[in-house]
PDB file of C-alpha atoms in Angstrom:
ATOM      1  CA  MET A   1       6.149  10.833  24.958  1.00 39.00           C
ATOM      2  CA  ALA A   2       5.875  13.808  22.598  1.00 49.00           C
ATOM      3  CA  ASP A   3       6.615  11.855  19.350  1.00 65.00           C
ATOM      4  CA  TYR A   4       3.172  10.506  18.201  1.00 72.00           C
ATOM      5  CA  TYR A   5       4.729   7.973  15.942  1.00 77.00           C
ATOM      6  CA  HIS A   6       5.714   6.128  19.052  1.00 87.00           C
ATOM      7  CA  GLN A   7       1.955   6.109  20.358  1.00 88.00           C
ATOM      8  CA  ALA A   8       1.058   3.721  17.394  1.00 91.00           C
ATOM      9  CA  VAL A   9       3.829   1.455  18.448  1.00 94.00           C
ATOM     10  CA  LEU A  10       2.438   1.461  22.019  1.00 95.00           C
ATOM     11  CA  ARG A  11      -1.014   0.788  20.950  1.00 96.00           C
ATOM     12  CA  ILE A  12      -0.115  -2.027  18.561  1.00 97.00           C
ATOM     13  CA  ALA A  13       1.942  -3.628  21.425  1.00 97.00           C
ATOM     14  CA  GLU A  14      -1.056  -3.322  23.639  1.00 97.00           C
ATOM     15  CA  HIS A  15      -3.508  -4.862  21.104  1.00 97.00           C
ATOM     16  CA  ILE A  16      -1.419  -7.995  20.240  1.00 98.00           C
ATOM     17  CA  THR A  17      -0.550  -8.548  24.132  1.00 97.00           C
ATOM     18  CA  THR A  18      -4.337  -8.221  25.013  1.00 98.00           C
ATOM     19  CA  MET A  19      -5.937 -10.046  21.929  1.00 98.00           C
ATOM     20  CA  SER A  20      -3.591 -12.892  22.484  1.00 98.00           C
ATOM     21  CA  ASN A  21      -4.375 -12.926  26.265  1.00 98.00           C
ATOM     22  CA  GLY A  22      -0.853 -12.776  26.960  1.00 98.00           C
ATOM     23  CA  ARG A  23       0.440 -15.670  24.692  1.00 98.00           C
ATOM     24  CA  LEU A  24       2.435 -13.105  22.586  1.00 98.00           C
ATOM     25  CA  VAL A  25       3.676 -10.143  24.700  1.00 98.00           C
ATOM     26  CA  ILE A  26       5.173  -7.253  22.782  1.00 97.00           C
ATOM     27  CA  GLU A  27       7.624  -5.044  24.550  1.00 96.00           C
ATOM     28  CA  PRO A  28       7.655  -1.620  22.834  1.00 95.00           C
ATOM     29  CA  TYR A  29      10.769   0.653  22.864  1.00 94.00           C
ATOM     30  CA  ALA A  30      11.307   4.155  21.506  1.00 90.00           C
ATOM     31  CA  GLY A  31      13.346   4.729  18.433  1.00 88.00           C
ATOM     32  CA  GLY A  32      17.048   4.607  19.229  1.00 91.00           C
ATOM     33  CA  SER A  33      16.709   2.587  22.473  1.00 94.00           C
ATOM     34  CA  ILE A  34      18.063  -0.602  21.018  1.00 97.00           C
ATOM     35  CA  VAL A  35      19.446   0.081  17.597  1.00 96.00           C
ATOM     36  CA  PRO A  36      20.139   3.656  16.063  1.00 94.00           C
ATOM     37  CA  ALA A  37      16.979   5.503  15.005  1.00 88.00           C
ATOM     38  CA  THR A  38      16.190   4.951  11.549  1.00 91.00           C
ATOM     39  CA  GLU A  39      17.951   1.603  11.527  1.00 95.00           C
ATOM     40  CA  GLU A  40      14.961  -0.445  12.692  1.00 97.00           C
ATOM     41  CA  LEU A  41      14.663  -2.626   9.600  1.00 98.00           C
ATOM     42  CA  GLU A  42      18.321  -3.828   9.920  1.00 98.00           C
ATOM     43  CA  GLY A  43      17.512  -4.485  13.671  1.00 98.00           C
ATOM     44  CA  VAL A  44      14.735  -6.783  12.662  1.00 98.00           C
ATOM     45  CA  ASN A  45      16.890  -8.363   9.871  1.00 98.00           C
ATOM     46  CA  GLN A  46      19.572  -9.241  12.201  1.00 98.00           C
ATOM     47  CA  GLY A  47      17.253 -10.494  14.810  1.00 98.00           C
ATOM     48  CA  ILE A  48      18.147  -7.836  17.285  1.00 98.00           C
ATOM     49  CA  LEU A  49      14.578  -6.757  17.232  1.00 98.00           C
ATOM     50  CA  GLN A  50      11.847  -9.326  16.536  1.00 98.00           C
ATOM     51  CA  MET A  51       9.506  -6.735  15.395  1.00 98.00           C
ATOM     52  CA  GLY A  52      10.033  -3.066  14.300  1.00 97.00           C
ATOM     53  CA  SER A  53       8.560  -0.127  12.513  1.00 96.00           C
ATOM     54  CA  ALA A  54       9.918   2.855  10.596  1.00 94.00           C
ATOM     55  CA  CYS A  55       9.160   5.154   7.685  1.00 92.00           C
ATOM     56  CA  PRO A  56      10.034   3.169   4.399  1.00 95.00           C
ATOM     57  CA  MET A  57      12.162   5.998   3.011  1.00 92.00           C
ATOM     58  CA  TYR A  58      14.713   5.713   5.787  1.00 91.00           C
ATOM     59  CA  ASN A  59      15.870   2.622   3.888  1.00 95.00           C
ATOM     60  CA  LEU A  60      16.591   4.146   0.415  1.00 93.00           C
ATOM     61  CA  GLY A  61      20.339   3.013   0.672  1.00 93.00           C
ATOM     62  CA  LYS A  62      19.287  -0.480   0.373  1.00 95.00           C
ATOM     63  CA  PHE A  63      15.894  -0.216  -1.270  1.00 97.00           C
ATOM     64  CA  PRO A  64      15.702   2.683  -3.842  1.00 96.00           C
ATOM     65  CA  GLN A  65      12.084   2.040  -4.273  1.00 97.00           C
ATOM     66  CA  SER A  66      11.042   2.277  -0.603  1.00 97.00           C
ATOM     67  CA  ALA A  67      10.030   6.009  -0.753  1.00 94.00           C
ATOM     68  CA  LEU A  68       7.217   5.132  -3.009  1.00 97.00           C
ATOM     69  CA  PHE A  69       5.508   3.132  -0.237  1.00 97.00           C
ATOM     70  CA  ASP A  70       5.907   6.277   2.011  1.00 93.00           C
ATOM     71  CA  MET A  71       4.840   9.198  -0.096  1.00 94.00           C
ATOM     72  CA  VAL A  72       4.700  10.071  -3.674  1.00 97.00           C
ATOM     73  CA  SER A  73       4.730  13.866  -4.590  1.00 98.00           C
ATOM     74  CA  GLY A  74       1.588  14.475  -6.442  1.00 98.00           C
ATOM     75  CA  GLY A  75       0.293  11.026  -5.732  1.00 98.00           C
ATOM     76  CA  MET A  76      -2.234   9.172  -3.526  1.00 98.00           C
ATOM     77  CA  THR A  77      -3.768  10.467  -0.430  1.00 98.00           C
ATOM     78  CA  ALA A  78      -3.766   8.514   2.905  1.00 97.00           C
ATOM     79  CA  VAL A  79      -7.243   6.957   1.962  1.00 97.00           C
ATOM     80  CA  GLN A  80      -6.145   5.978  -1.552  1.00 98.00           C
ATOM     81  CA  MET A  81      -2.886   4.466  -0.147  1.00 98.00           C
ATOM     82  CA  PHE A  82      -4.857   2.525   2.484  1.00 97.00           C
ATOM     83  CA  MET A  83      -6.936   1.231  -0.404  1.00 97.00           C
ATOM     84  CA  TRP A  84      -4.021   0.412  -2.633  1.00 98.00           C
ATOM     85  CA  HIS A  85      -2.482  -1.666   0.065  1.00 96.00           C
ATOM     86  CA  THR A  86      -5.678  -3.651   1.013  1.00 93.00           C
ATOM     87  CA  ARG A  87      -7.576  -3.637  -2.339  1.00 95.00           C
ATOM     88  CA  GLY A  88      -4.724  -3.071  -4.869  1.00 97.00           C
ATOM     89  CA  ASN A  89      -1.244  -4.692  -5.105  1.00 98.00           C
ATOM     90  CA  GLY A  90       0.510  -2.315  -2.709  1.00 98.00           C
ATOM     91  CA  ASP A  91       1.162  -4.961   0.022  1.00 98.00           C
ATOM     92  CA  GLU A  92       2.172  -7.518  -2.481  1.00 98.00           C
ATOM     93  CA  LEU A  93       4.819  -4.991  -4.000  1.00 98.00           C
ATOM     94  CA  ALA A  94       5.971  -3.975  -0.643  1.00 98.00           C
ATOM     95  CA  ALA A  95       6.395  -7.541   0.368  1.00 98.00           C
ATOM     96  CA  ARG A  96       8.509  -8.372  -2.729  1.00 98.00           C
ATOM     97  CA  MET A  97      10.655  -5.475  -2.053  1.00 98.00           C
ATOM     98  CA  TRP A  98      11.463  -5.707   1.651  1.00 98.00           C
ATOM     99  CA  GLU A  99      11.560  -9.602   1.705  1.00 98.00           C
ATOM    100  CA  SER A 100      13.923  -9.891  -1.457  1.00 96.00           C
ATOM    101  CA  LYS A 101      16.997  -8.727   0.539  1.00 95.00           C
ATOM    102  CA  MET A 102      16.193  -9.193   4.188  1.00 98.00           C
ATOM    103  CA  ASN A 103      15.379 -11.801   6.498  1.00 98.00           C
ATOM    104  CA  VAL A 104      11.992  -9.985   7.421  1.00 98.00           C
ATOM    105  CA  LYS A 105       8.333 -10.639   7.125  1.00 98.00           C
ATOM    106  CA  TYR A 106       6.511  -7.541   6.029  1.00 98.00           C
ATOM    107  CA  ILE A 107       3.447  -7.044   7.920  1.00 98.00           C
ATOM    108  CA  GLY A 108       1.804  -3.913   6.643  1.00 97.00           C
ATOM    109  CA  PRO A 109       1.522  -0.095   7.133  1.00 96.00           C
ATOM    110  CA  GLN A 110       1.290   1.130  10.855  1.00 93.00           C
ATOM    111  CA  GLY A 111      -1.182   3.762   9.686  1.00 89.00           C
ATOM    112  CA  PHE A 112      -1.101   6.554   6.847  1.00 93.00           C
ATOM    113  CA  LEU A 113      -1.103  10.205   8.011  1.00 91.00           C
ATOM    114  CA  PRO A 114      -2.799  13.178   6.712  1.00 93.00           C
ATOM    115  CA  PRO A 115      -0.609  15.514   4.379  1.00 95.00           C
ATOM    116  CA  GLU A 116       2.659  16.461   5.839  1.00 95.00           C
ATOM    117  CA  VAL A 117       3.529  20.046   6.588  1.00 97.00           C
ATOM    118  CA  TRP A 118       5.327  21.216   3.329  1.00 98.00           C
ATOM    119  CA  ALA A 119       7.861  22.955   5.410  1.00 98.00           C
ATOM    120  CA  HIS A 120       8.480  24.584   8.676  1.00 98.00           C
ATOM    121  CA  SER A 121      10.824  27.535   7.956  1.00 98.00           C
ATOM    122  CA  ASN A 122      12.557  30.507   9.312  1.00 98.00           C
ATOM    123  CA  LYS A 123      12.893  31.994   5.763  1.00 98.00           C
ATOM    124  CA  LYS A 124       9.842  33.133   3.756  1.00 98.00           C
ATOM    125  CA  ILE A 125       9.112  31.067   0.653  1.00 98.00           C
ATOM    126  CA  GLU A 126       7.328  33.143  -2.015  1.00 98.00           C
ATOM    127  CA  THR A 127       8.782  31.827  -5.211  1.00 98.00           C
ATOM    128  CA  ALA A 128      10.774  28.777  -6.434  1.00 98.00           C
ATOM    129  CA  ALA A 129      13.852  30.963  -6.418  1.00 98.00           C
ATOM    130  CA  ASP A 130      13.478  30.995  -2.631  1.00 98.00           C
ATOM    131  CA  ILE A 131      14.195  27.259  -2.588  1.00 98.00           C
ATOM    132  CA  LYS A 132      17.838  27.753  -3.994  1.00 97.00           C
ATOM    133  CA  GLY A 133      20.286  27.713  -1.308  1.00 97.00           C
ATOM    134  CA  LEU A 134      17.654  26.867   1.439  1.00 98.00           C
ATOM    135  CA  LYS A 135      19.348  24.816   4.026  1.00 98.00           C
ATOM    136  CA  MET A 136      16.612  22.168   4.694  1.00 98.00           C
ATOM    137  CA  ARG A 137      16.338  18.858   6.379  1.00 97.00           C
ATOM    138  CA  CYS A 138      14.696  16.539   3.881  1.00 95.00           C
ATOM    139  CA  SER A 139      14.163  12.748   3.501  1.00 88.00           C
ATOM    140  CA  GLY A 140      13.166  10.195   0.678  1.00 86.00           C
ATOM    141  CA  ASP A 141      12.513  11.182  -2.888  1.00 92.00           C
ATOM    142  CA  GLY A 142      11.107  14.659  -1.773  1.00 93.00           C
ATOM    143  CA  GLY A 143      14.594  15.487  -0.574  1.00 94.00           C
ATOM    144  CA  GLU A 144      16.168  14.622  -3.871  1.00 95.00           C
ATOM    145  CA  ILE A 145      13.499  16.554  -5.737  1.00 97.00           C
ATOM    146  CA  LEU A 146      14.114  19.634  -3.406  1.00 98.00           C
ATOM    147  CA  ALA A 147      17.850  19.351  -3.980  1.00 97.00           C
ATOM    148  CA  SER A 148      17.182  19.378  -7.783  1.00 97.00           C
ATOM    149  CA  MET A 149      15.537  22.723  -7.222  1.00 98.00           C
ATOM    150  CA  GLY A 150      18.630  23.946  -5.598  1.00 98.00           C
ATOM    151  CA  ALA A 151      17.852  23.336  -1.870  1.00 98.00           C
ATOM    152  CA  SER A 152      20.857  22.503   0.293  1.00 97.00           C
ATOM    153  CA  THR A 153      19.492  19.295   1.874  1.00 97.00           C
ATOM    154  CA  VAL A 154      20.510  17.273   4.724  1.00 96.00           C
ATOM    155  CA  PHE A 155      19.098  14.374   6.576  1.00 93.00           C
ATOM    156  CA  PHE A 156      18.928  13.459  10.342  1.00 88.00           C
ATOM    157  CA  PRO A 157      16.384  12.081  12.721  1.00 88.00           C
ATOM    158  CA  GLY A 158      13.330  14.001  13.986  1.00 89.00           C
ATOM    159  CA  ALA A 159      14.617  14.234  17.452  1.00 89.00           C
ATOM    160  CA  GLU A 160      17.446  16.457  16.114  1.00 95.00           C
ATOM    161  CA  LEU A 161      15.209  18.985  14.347  1.00 97.00           C
ATOM    162  CA  TYR A 162      14.550  21.286  17.306  1.00 97.00           C
ATOM    163  CA  GLU A 163      18.008  21.964  18.347  1.00 97.00           C
ATOM    164  CA  SER A 164      19.158  22.229  14.560  1.00 98.00           C
ATOM    165  CA  MET A 165      16.620  25.085  13.912  1.00 98.00           C
ATOM    166  CA  GLN A 166      17.297  26.691  17.297  1.00 97.00           C
ATOM    167  CA  ARG A 167      20.983  26.808  16.563  1.00 97.00           C
ATOM    168  CA  GLY A 168      20.490  27.905  12.775  1.00 97.00           C
ATOM    169  CA  VAL A 169      22.006  24.813  11.335  1.00 97.00           C
ATOM    170  CA  ILE A 170      19.099  24.532   9.003  1.00 98.00           C
ATOM    171  CA  ASP A 171      16.677  27.184   7.719  1.00 98.00           C
ATOM    172  CA  ALA A 172      13.705  24.833   7.162  1.00 98.00           C
ATOM    173  CA  PHE A 173      12.627  21.205   7.386  1.00 98.00           C
ATOM    174  CA  GLU A 174       9.869  18.782   6.505  1.00 96.00           C
ATOM    175  CA  TYR A 175       8.518  16.410   9.031  1.00 92.00           C
ATOM    176  CA  ALA A 176       5.067  14.916   9.714  1.00 89.00           C
ATOM    177  CA  SER A 177       1.899  16.690  10.365  1.00 90.00           C
ATOM    178  CA  PRO A 178       0.605  19.762  12.248  1.00 94.00           C
ATOM    179  CA  PHE A 179      -0.399  18.156  15.533  1.00 91.00           C
ATOM    180  CA  LEU A 180       2.591  15.658  15.662  1.00 89.00           C
ATOM    181  CA  ASN A 181       4.901  18.540  15.259  1.00 93.00           C
ATOM    182  CA  TRP A 182       3.143  20.633  17.852  1.00 94.00           C
ATOM    183  CA  GLY A 183       3.976  17.832  20.161  1.00 89.00           C
ATOM    184  CA  MET A 184       7.665  18.388  19.216  1.00 92.00           C
ATOM    185  CA  ALA A 185       7.401  21.979  20.019  1.00 96.00           C
ATOM    186  CA  PHE A 186       8.395  22.846  16.585  1.00 97.00           C
ATOM    187  CA  HIS A 187       6.365  25.994  16.816  1.00 98.00           C
ATOM    188  CA  GLU A 188       9.027  27.590  19.179  1.00 98.00           C
ATOM    189  CA  VAL A 189      11.771  27.403  16.612  1.00 98.00           C
ATOM    190  CA  ALA A 190       9.964  27.958  13.262  1.00 98.00           C
ATOM    191  CA  GLU A 191       8.415  31.164  12.126  1.00 98.00           C
ATOM    192  CA  TYR A 192       6.577  30.109   9.203  1.00 98.00           C
ATOM    193  CA  MET A 193       4.613  26.907   8.489  1.00 98.00           C
ATOM    194  CA  TYR A 194       3.798  26.167   4.791  1.00 98.00           C
ATOM    195  CA  LEU A 195       1.100  23.964   3.953  1.00 98.00           C
ATOM    196  CA  SER A 196       0.451  22.018   0.684  1.00 98.00           C
ATOM    197  CA  PRO A 197      -0.078  18.194  -0.088  1.00 97.00           C
ATOM    198  CA  SER A 198       2.113  18.389  -3.056  1.00 97.00           C
ATOM    199  CA  ARG A 199       5.340  17.257  -1.516  1.00 97.00           C
ATOM    200  CA  ALA A 200       3.951  14.454   0.802  1.00 96.00           C
ATOM    201  CA  PRO A 201       0.163  13.638   0.382  1.00 97.00           C
ATOM    202  CA  THR A 202       0.541  11.307   3.377  1.00 95.00           C
ATOM    203  CA  ASP A 203       3.238   9.652   5.374  1.00 91.00           C
ATOM    204  CA  VAL A 204       3.444   6.101   7.036  1.00 93.00           C
ATOM    205  CA  ALA A 205       5.556   3.594   8.957  1.00 94.00           C
ATOM    206  CA  HIS A 206       5.961  -0.012   7.713  1.00 97.00           C
ATOM    207  CA  VAL A 207       5.922  -2.813  10.245  1.00 98.00           C
ATOM    208  CA  TRP A 208       8.222  -5.776   9.836  1.00 98.00           C
ATOM    209  CA  ALA A 209       8.785  -9.036  11.996  1.00 98.00           C
ATOM    210  CA  ASN A 210      11.986 -11.087  11.856  1.00 98.00           C
ATOM    211  CA  LYS A 211      11.355 -13.862   9.588  1.00 98.00           C
ATOM    212  CA  ASP A 212      12.640 -16.656  11.905  1.00 98.00           C
ATOM    213  CA  ALA A 213      10.636 -15.247  14.801  1.00 98.00           C
ATOM    214  CA  TRP A 214       7.544 -14.952  12.639  1.00 98.00           C
ATOM    215  CA  ALA A 215       7.909 -18.629  11.652  1.00 98.00           C
ATOM    216  CA  LYS A 216       7.567 -19.650  15.205  1.00 98.00           C
ATOM    217  CA  LEU A 217       4.186 -18.062  15.711  1.00 98.00           C
ATOM    218  CA  THR A 218       0.947 -19.950  15.421  1.00 98.00           C
ATOM    219  CA  PRO A 219      -1.385 -18.891  12.554  1.00 98.00           C
ATOM    220  CA  ASP A 220      -3.758 -17.413  15.022  1.00 98.00           C
ATOM    221  CA  LEU A 221      -1.065 -15.369  16.748  1.00 98.00           C
ATOM    222  CA  GLN A 222       0.039 -14.204  13.151  1.00 98.00           C
ATOM    223  CA  LEU A 223      -3.366 -13.138  12.382  1.00 98.00           C
ATOM    224  CA  ILE A 224      -3.748 -11.180  15.621  1.00 98.00           C
ATOM    225  CA  VAL A 225      -0.407  -9.418  14.435  1.00 98.00           C
ATOM    226  CA  TYR A 226      -1.889  -8.594  11.177  1.00 98.00           C
ATOM    227  CA  ASP A 227      -5.331  -7.399  12.846  1.00 98.00           C
ATOM    228  CA  ALA A 228      -3.575  -5.210  15.435  1.00 98.00           C
ATOM    229  CA  VAL A 229      -1.398  -3.359  12.946  1.00 97.00           C
ATOM    230  CA  ALA A 230      -4.406  -2.852  10.504  1.00 96.00           C
ATOM    231  CA  THR A 231      -6.875  -1.666  13.371  1.00 96.00           C
ATOM    232  CA  VAL A 232      -4.303   0.815  15.147  1.00 96.00           C
ATOM    233  CA  GLY A 233      -3.324   2.062  11.724  1.00 94.00           C
ATOM    234  CA  TRP A 234      -6.863   3.107  10.671  1.00 95.00           C
ATOM    235  CA  ASP A 235      -7.729   4.608  14.011  1.00 95.00           C
ATOM    236  CA  TYR A 236      -4.302   6.383  14.015  1.00 92.00           C
ATOM    237  CA  PHE A 237      -5.249   8.054  10.794  1.00 94.00           C
ATOM    238  CA  CYS A 238      -8.818   9.064  12.009  1.00 95.00           C
ATOM    239  CA  GLU A 239      -7.396  10.507  15.201  1.00 94.00           C
ATOM    240  CA  SER A 240      -4.692  12.483  13.273  1.00 92.00           C
ATOM    241  CA  ILE A 241      -7.184  14.219  11.129  1.00 94.00           C
ATOM    242  CA  VAL A 242      -9.139  15.585  14.115  1.00 95.00           C
ATOM    243  CA  ARG A 243      -6.006  16.540  16.014  1.00 94.00           C
ATOM    244  CA  ASP A 244      -4.482  18.149  12.972  1.00 95.00           C
ATOM    245  CA  ASP A 245      -7.273  20.621  12.802  1.00 95.00           C
ATOM    246  CA  GLU A 246      -7.066  21.374  16.636  1.00 96.00           C
ATOM    247  CA  ALA A 247      -3.201  21.879  16.350  1.00 96.00           C
ATOM    248  CA  LEU A 248      -3.713  24.520  13.511  1.00 97.00           C
ATOM    249  CA  VAL A 249      -5.713  26.672  15.844  1.00 97.00           C
ATOM    250  CA  LYS A 250      -2.781  26.331  18.482  1.00 98.00           C
ATOM    251  CA  TYR A 251      -0.215  27.510  15.783  1.00 98.00           C
ATOM    252  CA  LEU A 252      -2.241  30.442  14.878  1.00 98.00           C
ATOM    253  CA  ASP A 253      -2.836  31.430  18.383  1.00 98.00           C
ATOM    254  CA  TYR A 254       1.009  31.116  19.255  1.00 98.00           C
ATOM    255  CA  GLY A 255       1.717  33.501  16.313  1.00 98.00           C
ATOM    256  CA  THR A 256       3.093  30.995  13.859  1.00 98.00           C
ATOM    257  CA  LYS A 257       2.669  32.318  10.287  1.00 98.00           C
ATOM    258  CA  VAL A 258       0.594  29.571   8.766  1.00 98.00           C
ATOM    259  CA  LEU A 259       0.459  29.882   4.957  1.00 98.00           C
ATOM    260  CA  PRO A 260      -0.362  27.952   1.905  1.00 98.00           C
ATOM    261  CA  LEU A 261       2.672  27.197  -0.165  1.00 98.00           C
ATOM    262  CA  PRO A 262       2.403  29.761  -3.311  1.00 98.00           C
ATOM    263  CA  GLU A 263       0.928  27.956  -6.273  1.00 98.00           C
ATOM    264  CA  THR A 264       4.009  28.994  -8.347  1.00 98.00           C
ATOM    265  CA  VAL A 265       6.256  27.049  -5.828  1.00 98.00           C
ATOM    266  CA  VAL A 266       3.765  24.049  -6.047  1.00 98.00           C
ATOM    267  CA  SER A 267       3.937  24.027  -9.839  1.00 98.00           C
ATOM    268  CA  ALA A 268       7.582  24.235  -9.974  1.00 98.00           C
ATOM    269  CA  TYR A 269       7.877  21.472  -7.303  1.00 98.00           C
ATOM    270  CA  LEU A 270       5.572  19.115  -9.250  1.00 98.00           C
ATOM    271  CA  ASP A 271       7.363  19.777 -12.419  1.00 98.00           C
ATOM    272  CA  ALA A 272      10.710  18.878 -10.778  1.00 98.00           C
ATOM    273  CA  ALA A 273       8.987  15.739  -9.143  1.00 98.00           C
ATOM    274  CA  MET A 274       7.700  14.412 -12.494  1.00 98.00           C
ATOM    275  CA  ALA A 275      11.199  14.846 -14.026  1.00 98.00           C
ATOM    276  CA  PHE A 276      12.761  12.993 -11.096  1.00 98.00           C
ATOM    277  CA  TYR A 277      10.199  10.041 -11.171  1.00 98.00           C
ATOM    278  CA  ALA A 278      10.694   9.764 -15.074  1.00 98.00           C
ATOM    279  CA  LYS A 279      14.498   9.575 -14.531  1.00 97.00           C
ATOM    280  CA  LYS A 280      14.361   7.054 -11.721  1.00 97.00           C
ATOM    281  CA  SER A 281      11.669   4.784 -13.655  1.00 98.00           C
ATOM    282  CA  ALA A 282      14.000   4.692 -16.753  1.00 98.00           C
ATOM    283  CA  ALA A 283      16.895   3.479 -14.762  1.00 98.00           C
ATOM    284  CA  ASP A 284      15.071   0.905 -12.553  1.00 98.00           C
ATOM    285  CA  PRO A 285      12.228  -1.500 -13.872  1.00 98.00           C
ATOM    286  CA  PHE A 286      11.096  -2.290 -10.412  1.00 98.00           C
ATOM    287  CA  TYR A 287      10.845   1.359  -9.468  1.00 98.00           C
ATOM    288  CA  LYS A 288       8.839   1.921 -12.535  1.00 98.00           C
ATOM    289  CA  GLU A 289       6.562  -1.130 -11.854  1.00 98.00           C
ATOM    290  CA  ILE A 290       5.671   0.245  -8.369  1.00 98.00           C
ATOM    291  CA  LEU A 291       5.221   3.722  -9.625  1.00 98.00           C
ATOM    292  CA  ASP A 292       2.963   2.696 -12.471  1.00 98.00           C
ATOM    293  CA  ALA A 293       0.855   0.705 -10.165  1.00 98.00           C
ATOM    294  CA  HIS A 294       0.620   3.806  -7.913  1.00 98.00           C
ATOM    295  CA  TRP A 295      -0.538   5.967 -10.711  1.00 98.00           C
ATOM    296  CA  GLU A 296      -2.916   3.493 -11.985  1.00 98.00           C
ATOM    297  CA  PHE A 297      -4.587   3.102  -8.784  1.00 98.00           C
ATOM    298  CA  LYS A 298      -4.643   6.855  -8.055  1.00 98.00           C
ATOM    299  CA  ALA A 299      -6.635   7.149 -11.344  1.00 98.00           C
ATOM    300  CA  LEU A 300      -9.057   4.461 -10.371  1.00 98.00           C
ATOM    301  CA  CYS A 301      -9.693   6.305  -7.027  1.00 98.00           C
ATOM    302  CA  ASP A 302     -10.042   9.782  -8.798  1.00 97.00           C
ATOM    303  CA  ARG A 303     -12.495   8.158 -11.267  1.00 97.00           C
ATOM    304  CA  ALA A 304     -14.658   6.897  -8.480  1.00 97.00           C
ATOM    305  CA  GLY A 305     -14.425  10.232  -6.497  1.00 98.00           C
ATOM    306  CA  ILE A 306     -12.426   8.662  -3.662  1.00 96.00           C
ATOM    307  CA  LYS A 307     -10.094  11.290  -2.076  1.00 94.00           C
TER     308      LYS A 307
END
């Protein structure tokens, strides 16, 4: 399957089934097979799925804080986010959020990715003024920040991006990292690829289990699930780093114009991001608690030279 996100699902399923010696068999399905794509959390909540994963930001409608566990503009890198979840209070805060309204058990991150491509585009981006009126597929807080800069933003699942760019429905989009996007053949429909970690220093999917189904598992099987998600997640990240480098060569050979996002655009975007976060934090104490924890742990990592 072209979508590399699904490969992590397949590997987690295989790990759990094998490590449990068949006592817990996980049957993996592609997004949209059982519940609509991006509705995996609701599927787990209702018990339609016993286990599921998706990007946290897909649930902003119910959880306005969820994008903070996915990516924070100008925020922590993948390595720093891994550490925040395992050695900080990231997992604790995520569990508080997800389990407060849903009949789900939060398991953990499926694996953080390297920085996302800032944008695939068929229009050149040279100044912040070029963002105004840009028809762009965006998700999460980054989408709201770009909208505040004048972008005409829409959201739909990744599977619809190729055709939307091909037909000119959108001018640009953000989605994942270079090698994953190469597998989606986005090089065929986008002339430019702009790189910058400013919008999305990382990306992730969270894993949940239906709380009732989880309660039926013995402690050893629960531990196997935790370990499978963590092990696959770290390997997924390491592989992604290597494959991103290989993919960039393919884009260049294909003829894609691979460019750094101009510093003036980066600066304008981050200014808009800080204003956005300040406004959200002022209106939502839990949002502020999570964001403050994020910046605090990032500062710790930066002081220690952990990038």
